[in-house]
Structure formats: structure tokens, C-alpha cells
């Protein structure tokens, strides 16, 4: 029934593992939408460590292939993975295998992983999912598919006509579930769209040690073209030092000790573009896991904000998910494609926002993955907002040693 609610979203404590010092990440929000229209794989990981490594590998590869030289970018690989994982439950054959290969995880592992995430009412992170369906009398979705996304992803389910009223409802749902930071994920519903799977991830926390007025001063930054930029700098003394092959940095904790803002500055003579191009998931994992708390770190970070708006089909196809975007797509576990037209992913939209200030960090991301009938065209337009400041940053879950967000800043803007 239209507007029918099956499950309420729950707050997420984010994966429980590893004792030791946990670091608090700055506040962030993400939302993800999967739009859908009309051979079991091998097990890829065998332990929690393997799962964390696979997620980091996917995160860094998605970030690298999304980045453009000289342009600031912020993405939430976790949001994208959430949306695509729900989508993968409708895939089969080579389509599913390609998705699992790119994720580095089997569908069973992904489902179990996200079920664990959506399992608490406390903490800085919340996750919400929803499933928006069209024409169930004419083209019904597999009951097994809807059962999986409600059971493992606690998804709300709505039946809608996929018209202007649906557009308004989906955007309102995202607005509500990202605390107003992502007010609109879709600007239109493409003809032939059969389904949207929507994921909203929110993260918000204050710094463990907030900046005082005396910690903020007018500083000068030099961009990679040699231009000097006046900006507000925030200075503090931290205890965690990061050391990579071609970069050094620090972590700044957030309340509660689990999450952290992690910044990496490329070594002199290495551009941020070159550093990003050289990144691997294993290197980021090593940097996070080998963090050194034996130093006194005098750290400075600019106040900044950033927005990114992009489409990801080309990036995901380059990573190896190709069939899902073509008439070869096999989503037969979602729809009965033997008796109905085939369906394929038509769009993957990703939007992010972040603001870093003296008290806290607020961020938001939204990802929309669309699937429609195979006869319809794919919209691959990409858009970016440039900030131009040469450093890389991440929002890291130090329990799991995975980045929830990855971004670059070429010039701070507030």
C-alpha cells in the first residue's frame, strides 16, 4: 500500500569489534539511493579483518577513480556500498559475480555485515533504508528480495506511482533521515524507473577537545599553483601521528573515542594529485592500523566546508561492474525477467556535504542508484564543486579500521 511503513530505521553503533583506543570521527551524514527498474558466488573474506580490508580496498579504489586532478572531492564509500549491497540482492549470474568481485566480499558477508550495523539505538551513527516500488500489480518484485532488504537492512517499503509526488516523498525522506543536510537527492524521476532503494547514513559528534577562541588564528595557505590564501586556522595538540610512504598526518578525536578525523599531508615535492593516484587500500589500512600515540602532535587544520555532486556509473564500470549497466544485466532475483522485460542500473548519483568548525564536524552524503528497463538510456553526467586545498582527509571508524568518508581539500572555504 502507498506509503506503507514496514520497518523504522534504527541508530547504528557501527560494527562492534576491537578493544584498545577508539577514536571519534567528526560528524557526518550520508544518504544513499538505489533506483531499480524492471550462481552463488564464492566466499571472498574469512574474518573480520578480511572484511575490513575488503571494505577499505573498495573505498580507496572508488575514491581514486572518482577524484579529478586539482578538484576537491568528498565521497562516502560506505554509503555507496550500502546502496549497492541492497541492489546486489536482486542480481544473479555474472552481474552478481562482478559486483562481489568489486566489493571483495560475498553477498552473504555484506548482508551479515550491514545487519550488524543496523542493530542499536545509541551512538554517533544512524542508518536508515527504504524501498520504493512501482506497479506491483503489473510487475511485482520478488518476495524473497523484499524479505532480504527488510530483514538485513531494516528497510521501509513504499509503493508509489513514480511521478512528481513520489519525487517529493523520496526527497523528503532523505531530508528527514539526514537531519536536513541532504535536502534533495533527485531532481527528477526518469521515465521507466521501477524502483528506488534509498540508504541514509548520519554521523554527528563534537570534538573530544573543542577549539577555544585563542586556538583560532588568521593563517595563510599556499595552493599547488603557489597562490597564497588567507583562512582561519585551528590549532591543537594531539597525540596520534600518522606516517605513510609519501605523507604524514595526525588524528583528532571526537567524543566517545571511537571515531576520528584523520588528515594526511603529502611530502614536499609530491602533489596531492600524485599522492591520490598512488593510494591503495592496503596502504590506507596500514596507516590507520599503525597509528602512533607516542608523540605530542602540534596540529593545525583550516575551517572549511565542501560540497560534491557527481554521478558514478563510469567509475563503477571502470572498477569492473559492467553488466549491471547494460542489456546483459541479470536482476532476475529482483524481478521475474523471464516473463518481464530486463532491467539494468540507469544512474548512480552521489552527493556530499561537510563543514569543519571549532565545535564539531558536520557532513552529509547521498547516493542514488537507479535501475530501469534495459531499453532506456543511461544518464552519466558528472558535476563537481572545487575547493582547491592540498590535503586528504578521512572519517575513520577505528574499531573497524575503515574510512566512512574520504575527501580532499585544495582550498578551504567556509
XYZ file of C-alpha atoms in Angstrom:
414
model
C 0.000 0.000 0.000
C 1.140 3.511 -0.811
C 3.266 4.952 1.946
C 3.146 1.727 3.915
C 5.894 1.540 6.538
C 7.402 -1.845 7.253
C 10.426 -1.007 9.397
C 11.678 2.053 11.234
C 15.313 2.909 10.851
C 17.486 2.423 13.840
C 20.518 4.077 15.183
C 23.795 2.344 14.418
C 26.605 1.770 16.864
C 28.669 0.801 13.812
C 30.158 -2.663 13.940
C 31.425 -3.894 17.273
C 34.948 -5.138 17.454
C 38.403 -4.467 18.768
C 39.143 -3.030 22.148
C 42.006 -0.596 22.503
C 41.908 3.113 21.930
C 38.968 4.121 19.763
C 38.897 7.452 18.068
C 35.979 9.711 17.374
C 35.343 10.963 13.865
C 33.822 14.302 13.004
C 30.129 14.451 12.392
C 28.929 13.285 9.064
C 25.799 12.317 7.263
C 25.238 10.150 4.308
C 22.311 9.051 2.301
C 22.210 6.527 -0.472
C 19.543 5.755 -3.021
C 19.350 2.749 -5.256
C 16.951 3.094 -8.157
C 15.763 -0.095 -9.758
C 13.644 -0.798 -12.789
C 12.465 -3.709 -14.051
C 25.248 -18.745 -9.008
C 26.030 -18.146 -5.778
C 29.433 -16.509 -5.542
C 32.443 -17.770 -3.674
C 33.192 -16.520 -0.185
C 35.677 -13.671 -0.545
C 36.587 -12.923 3.068
C 37.079 -15.230 6.033
C 37.488 -12.975 9.070
C 36.546 -9.577 10.453
C 39.999 -8.315 9.488
C 39.486 -9.551 5.913
C 36.118 -7.814 5.756
C 37.598 -4.523 6.986
C 40.416 -4.818 4.443
C 37.978 -5.522 1.611
C 35.829 -2.514 2.524
C 38.916 -0.274 2.698
C 40.131 -1.567 -0.678
C 36.747 -0.766 -2.230
C 36.663 2.633 -0.515
C 40.086 3.753 -1.723
C 39.562 2.464 -5.265
C 36.193 4.243 -5.512
C 37.772 7.435 -4.181
C 40.764 7.269 -6.545
C 38.641 6.723 -9.617
C 36.176 9.440 -8.587
C 38.865 12.075 -7.985
C 39.788 14.623 -10.614
C 43.137 16.430 -10.640
C 43.045 19.745 -8.840
C 39.430 19.411 -7.697
C 38.264 18.935 -4.129
C 36.055 15.924 -3.618
C 34.255 14.199 -0.768
C 32.678 10.781 -1.088
C 31.217 8.265 1.322
C 32.235 4.815 0.087
C 30.231 3.348 2.957
C 27.063 4.992 1.644
C 27.726 3.814 -1.907
C 28.486 0.280 -0.697
C 25.292 0.234 1.380
C 23.173 1.147 -1.621
C 24.909 -1.243 -3.999
C 24.758 -4.093 -1.484
C 20.986 -3.833 -1.290
C 20.902 -3.749 -5.093
C 23.118 -6.822 -5.357
C 20.470 -8.895 -3.589
C 18.446 -8.722 -6.792
C 21.371 -9.686 -9.038
C 22.414 -13.117 -10.252
C 24.906 -14.780 -12.592
C 27.755 -12.680 -13.991
C 26.069 -9.468 -12.820
C 26.267 -10.599 -9.197
C 29.772 -12.011 -9.603
C 31.091 -8.720 -10.984
C 29.595 -6.829 -8.068
C 31.016 -9.250 -5.500
C 34.427 -9.128 -7.178
C 34.482 -5.332 -6.984
C 33.281 -5.355 -3.364
C 35.784 -8.070 -2.442
C 33.007 -9.638 -0.364
C 30.299 -12.196 -0.958
C 26.678 -11.113 -0.821
C 26.188 -13.200 2.322
C 29.058 -11.378 4.029
C 27.704 -7.991 3.006
C 24.212 -8.798 4.270
C 25.530 -10.043 7.599
C 27.809 -7.020 7.895
C 25.063 -4.461 7.354
C 22.613 -6.346 9.564
C 25.177 -5.964 12.359
C 25.471 -2.246 11.654
C 21.752 -1.611 11.949
C 21.448 -3.005 15.437
C 21.386 -0.321 18.113
C 19.711 2.843 19.285
C 22.752 4.742 20.583
C 25.896 6.235 19.124
C 27.000 8.907 16.666
C 25.938 6.929 13.592
C 22.433 6.206 12.362
C 21.398 4.239 9.289
C 18.031 4.231 7.542
C 16.934 2.367 4.410
C 13.820 2.484 2.265
C 12.491 0.640 -0.770
C 10.211 2.448 -3.230
C 8.281 0.179 -5.614
C 6.193 0.821 -8.733
C 3.280 -1.100 -10.301
C 3.261 -4.177 -8.081
C 0.105 -5.441 -9.789
C 1.754 -5.404 -13.209
C 5.417 -6.077 -12.350
C 5.737 -7.498 -8.837
C 9.062 -7.625 -7.061
C 10.314 -10.955 -5.789
C 9.081 -11.581 -2.213
C 12.483 -13.073 -1.381
C 14.159 -9.826 -2.431
C 11.873 -7.626 -0.334
C 12.252 -10.005 2.602
C 16.054 -9.736 2.387
C 16.200 -5.942 2.305
C 13.748 -5.670 5.191
C 15.383 -8.422 7.242
C 19.048 -7.477 6.742
C 18.718 -3.746 6.030
C 15.625 -2.890 8.114
C 14.167 -1.165 5.054
C 10.888 0.675 4.996
C 8.772 -0.227 1.960
C 6.574 2.131 -0.064
C 4.503 1.531 -3.188
C 4.437 4.632 -5.376
C 3.436 5.712 -8.918
C 6.945 7.088 -9.669
C 5.630 10.540 -10.552
C 6.170 14.050 -9.147
C 4.501 13.079 -5.888
C 6.978 10.208 -5.485
C 9.886 12.538 -6.211
C 8.738 14.825 -3.417
C 8.288 11.941 -0.976
C 11.723 10.439 -1.658
C 13.449 13.800 -1.259
C 11.511 14.449 1.944
C 12.528 11.033 3.272
C 16.193 11.776 2.584
C 15.875 15.264 4.086
C 14.357 13.845 7.264
C 16.830 10.999 7.598
C 19.915 13.192 7.093
C 18.765 15.897 9.526
C 18.207 18.325 6.669
C 21.765 18.247 5.369
C 20.808 16.489 2.135
C 17.506 18.113 1.217
C 17.238 16.688 -2.281
C 18.810 13.579 -3.772
C 16.798 13.505 -7.007
C 15.826 16.345 -9.310
C 13.661 14.086 -11.474
C 12.443 10.522 -11.862
C 13.491 9.165 -15.222
C 10.793 7.508 -17.355
C 10.698 3.750 -16.871
C 12.090 3.767 -13.335
C 10.761 0.760 -11.456
C 12.364 1.012 -8.027
C 14.465 3.124 -5.681
C 16.492 1.675 -2.830
C 17.474 4.502 -0.528
C 20.118 4.469 2.191
C 20.650 7.328 4.634
C 23.675 7.302 6.939
C 24.178 10.051 9.512
C 27.151 10.761 11.730
C 27.425 13.716 14.082
C 29.715 14.288 17.051
C 31.634 17.045 18.784
C 35.383 17.146 19.096
C 36.773 15.442 22.165
C 38.681 18.679 22.778
C 36.897 21.652 21.217
C 38.849 24.623 19.929
C 38.841 27.775 22.067
C 38.830 31.280 20.605
C 42.555 31.501 21.290
C 43.112 28.379 19.164
C 41.825 30.080 16.011
C 44.027 32.484 14.065
C 44.249 34.024 10.606
C 46.657 31.887 8.600
C 47.999 31.728 5.073
C 47.800 28.653 2.867
C 49.612 28.120 -0.392
C 47.780 26.143 -3.026
C 49.505 23.939 -5.586
C 49.758 26.868 -8.031
C 51.627 28.934 -5.463
C 48.719 31.235 -4.640
C 48.548 32.411 -1.023
C 45.132 32.186 0.610
C 44.024 33.798 3.869
C 41.934 31.489 6.020
C 41.010 30.715 9.624
C 43.273 28.033 11.078
C 42.513 25.946 14.158
C 45.480 24.680 16.158
C 45.603 21.990 18.821
C 47.857 19.467 20.481
C 47.054 15.870 19.563
C 48.579 12.520 20.439
C 48.241 10.344 17.342
C 50.749 10.612 14.500
C 50.207 9.068 11.065
C 53.128 8.100 8.855
C 52.722 6.820 5.304
C 55.104 6.161 2.442
C 54.629 9.634 0.930
C 52.600 11.530 3.533
C 52.412 12.388 7.211
C 49.488 13.436 9.314
C 47.516 13.178 12.530
C 44.223 12.111 14.048
C 41.908 14.335 16.052
C 39.465 12.526 18.316
C 35.745 13.031 18.712
C 33.670 12.455 21.829
C 33.432 8.831 22.822
C 36.787 7.772 21.403
C 35.640 5.544 18.552
C 35.855 7.862 15.545
C 38.462 10.295 14.316
C 39.226 12.958 11.776
C 42.382 11.735 10.045
C 44.406 14.149 7.879
C 47.296 13.265 5.573
C 49.606 15.893 4.050
C 51.743 14.694 1.097
C 55.511 15.077 1.481
C 57.225 18.101 -0.005
C 57.613 17.694 -3.766
C 54.616 15.349 -4.083
C 51.387 16.895 -5.325
C 48.071 15.888 -3.843
C 47.026 14.655 -7.286
C 50.032 12.330 -7.478
C 49.501 11.148 -3.915
C 45.857 10.280 -4.546
C 46.813 8.452 -7.754
C 49.279 6.306 -5.800
C 46.945 5.338 -2.954
C 45.961 1.730 -2.300
C 43.587 0.208 0.188
C 46.389 -1.712 1.883
C 48.391 1.494 2.372
C 45.452 3.275 4.000
C 44.801 0.224 6.191
C 48.466 0.198 7.243
C 48.424 3.923 8.041
C 45.273 3.607 10.147
C 46.330 0.431 11.946
C 49.906 1.629 12.668
C 48.833 4.959 14.171
C 51.362 6.036 16.777
C 50.132 7.586 20.032
C 53.577 8.179 21.496
C 54.006 11.694 20.090
C 52.893 15.174 21.005
C 51.471 16.444 17.760
C 51.073 20.184 17.210
C 48.387 20.118 14.589
C 46.639 22.762 12.523
C 43.561 22.393 10.401
C 41.595 25.015 8.455
C 37.940 25.707 8.984
C 36.344 24.561 5.750
C 33.216 23.359 4.059
C 32.736 21.402 0.861
C 30.022 20.041 -1.390
C 30.314 17.425 -4.114
C 27.711 16.325 -6.652
C 28.622 13.560 -9.092
C 27.389 10.532 -10.980
C 29.240 7.242 -10.622
C 28.275 4.855 -13.470
C 31.537 5.365 -15.381
C 33.580 4.953 -12.194
C 31.836 1.716 -11.244
C 32.122 0.352 -14.783
C 35.846 1.112 -14.729
C 36.104 -0.766 -11.438
C 34.521 -3.832 -13.063
C 30.745 -3.576 -12.593
C 29.809 -3.505 -16.280
C 26.945 -5.914 -16.948
C 24.679 -4.223 -14.396
C 24.632 -1.087 -16.583
C 23.881 -2.888 -19.847
C 21.250 -5.058 -21.501
C 23.282 -8.029 -20.193
C 22.184 -7.154 -16.639
C 20.745 -10.065 -14.687
C 18.445 -8.868 -11.906
C 16.290 -11.969 -12.089
C 16.304 -12.374 -8.301
C 14.612 -8.987 -8.083
C 12.121 -9.296 -10.935
C 10.991 -12.299 -12.927
C 12.852 -11.278 -16.086
C 11.824 -14.468 -17.882
C 8.279 -13.148 -18.189
C 9.064 -9.409 -17.975
C 11.449 -7.009 -19.741
C 15.007 -6.992 -18.424
C 16.172 -4.237 -16.091
C 19.510 -2.515 -15.524
C 21.109 0.169 -13.387
C 20.405 3.517 -15.036
C 22.025 6.035 -12.688
C 24.255 6.276 -9.639
C 24.113 9.747 -8.091
C 26.312 10.739 -5.141
C 26.043 13.978 -3.173
C 28.071 15.054 -0.146
C 28.454 17.984 2.221
C 30.917 18.703 5.033
C 31.603 21.558 7.457
C 34.510 21.573 9.922
C 34.500 24.199 12.682
C 35.654 24.810 16.267
C 32.978 22.710 17.947
C 32.317 19.810 15.618
C 32.256 18.486 12.085
C 29.012 18.004 10.186
C 28.856 16.064 6.963
C 26.265 14.504 4.712
C 26.251 12.224 1.688
C 23.553 10.805 -0.541
C 23.883 8.078 -3.170
C 21.192 7.224 -5.696
C 21.411 4.078 -7.806
C 18.713 3.777 -10.451
C 17.533 0.747 -12.386
C 15.041 0.756 -15.225
C 14.130 -1.233 -18.307
C 17.118 -2.127 -20.479
C 15.798 -0.212 -23.473
C 16.250 3.167 -21.784
C 19.363 5.327 -21.938
C 21.769 5.926 -19.068
C 22.437 9.448 -17.776
C 26.166 9.701 -16.987
C 26.510 13.449 -16.365
C 29.087 14.317 -13.683
C 29.285 17.505 -11.609
C 31.861 18.681 -9.062
C 32.377 21.660 -6.724
C 36.054 22.658 -6.425
C 37.623 23.820 -3.156
C 41.374 23.577 -4.018
C 43.324 22.798 -0.817
C 46.070 20.177 -0.988
C 45.393 17.613 1.735
C 43.466 14.390 2.077
C 41.159 13.592 4.968
C 39.060 10.669 6.140
C 36.361 9.886 8.660
C 37.620 6.672 10.179
C 35.930 4.042 12.282
C 38.892 2.997 14.417
C 37.052 -0.023 15.790
C 36.878 -1.449 12.285
C 39.837 0.483 10.815
C 37.788 1.569 7.801
C 37.144 5.016 6.296
C 33.483 6.042 6.214
C 34.305 9.180 4.207
C 37.349 10.177 2.139
C 37.970 13.688 0.846
C 40.485 16.171 -0.499
C 40.694 19.918 0.095
C 42.656 22.145 -2.259
C 41.477 25.458 -0.745
C 39.429 25.950 2.428
C 36.051 27.602 2.002
C 33.601 28.479 4.741
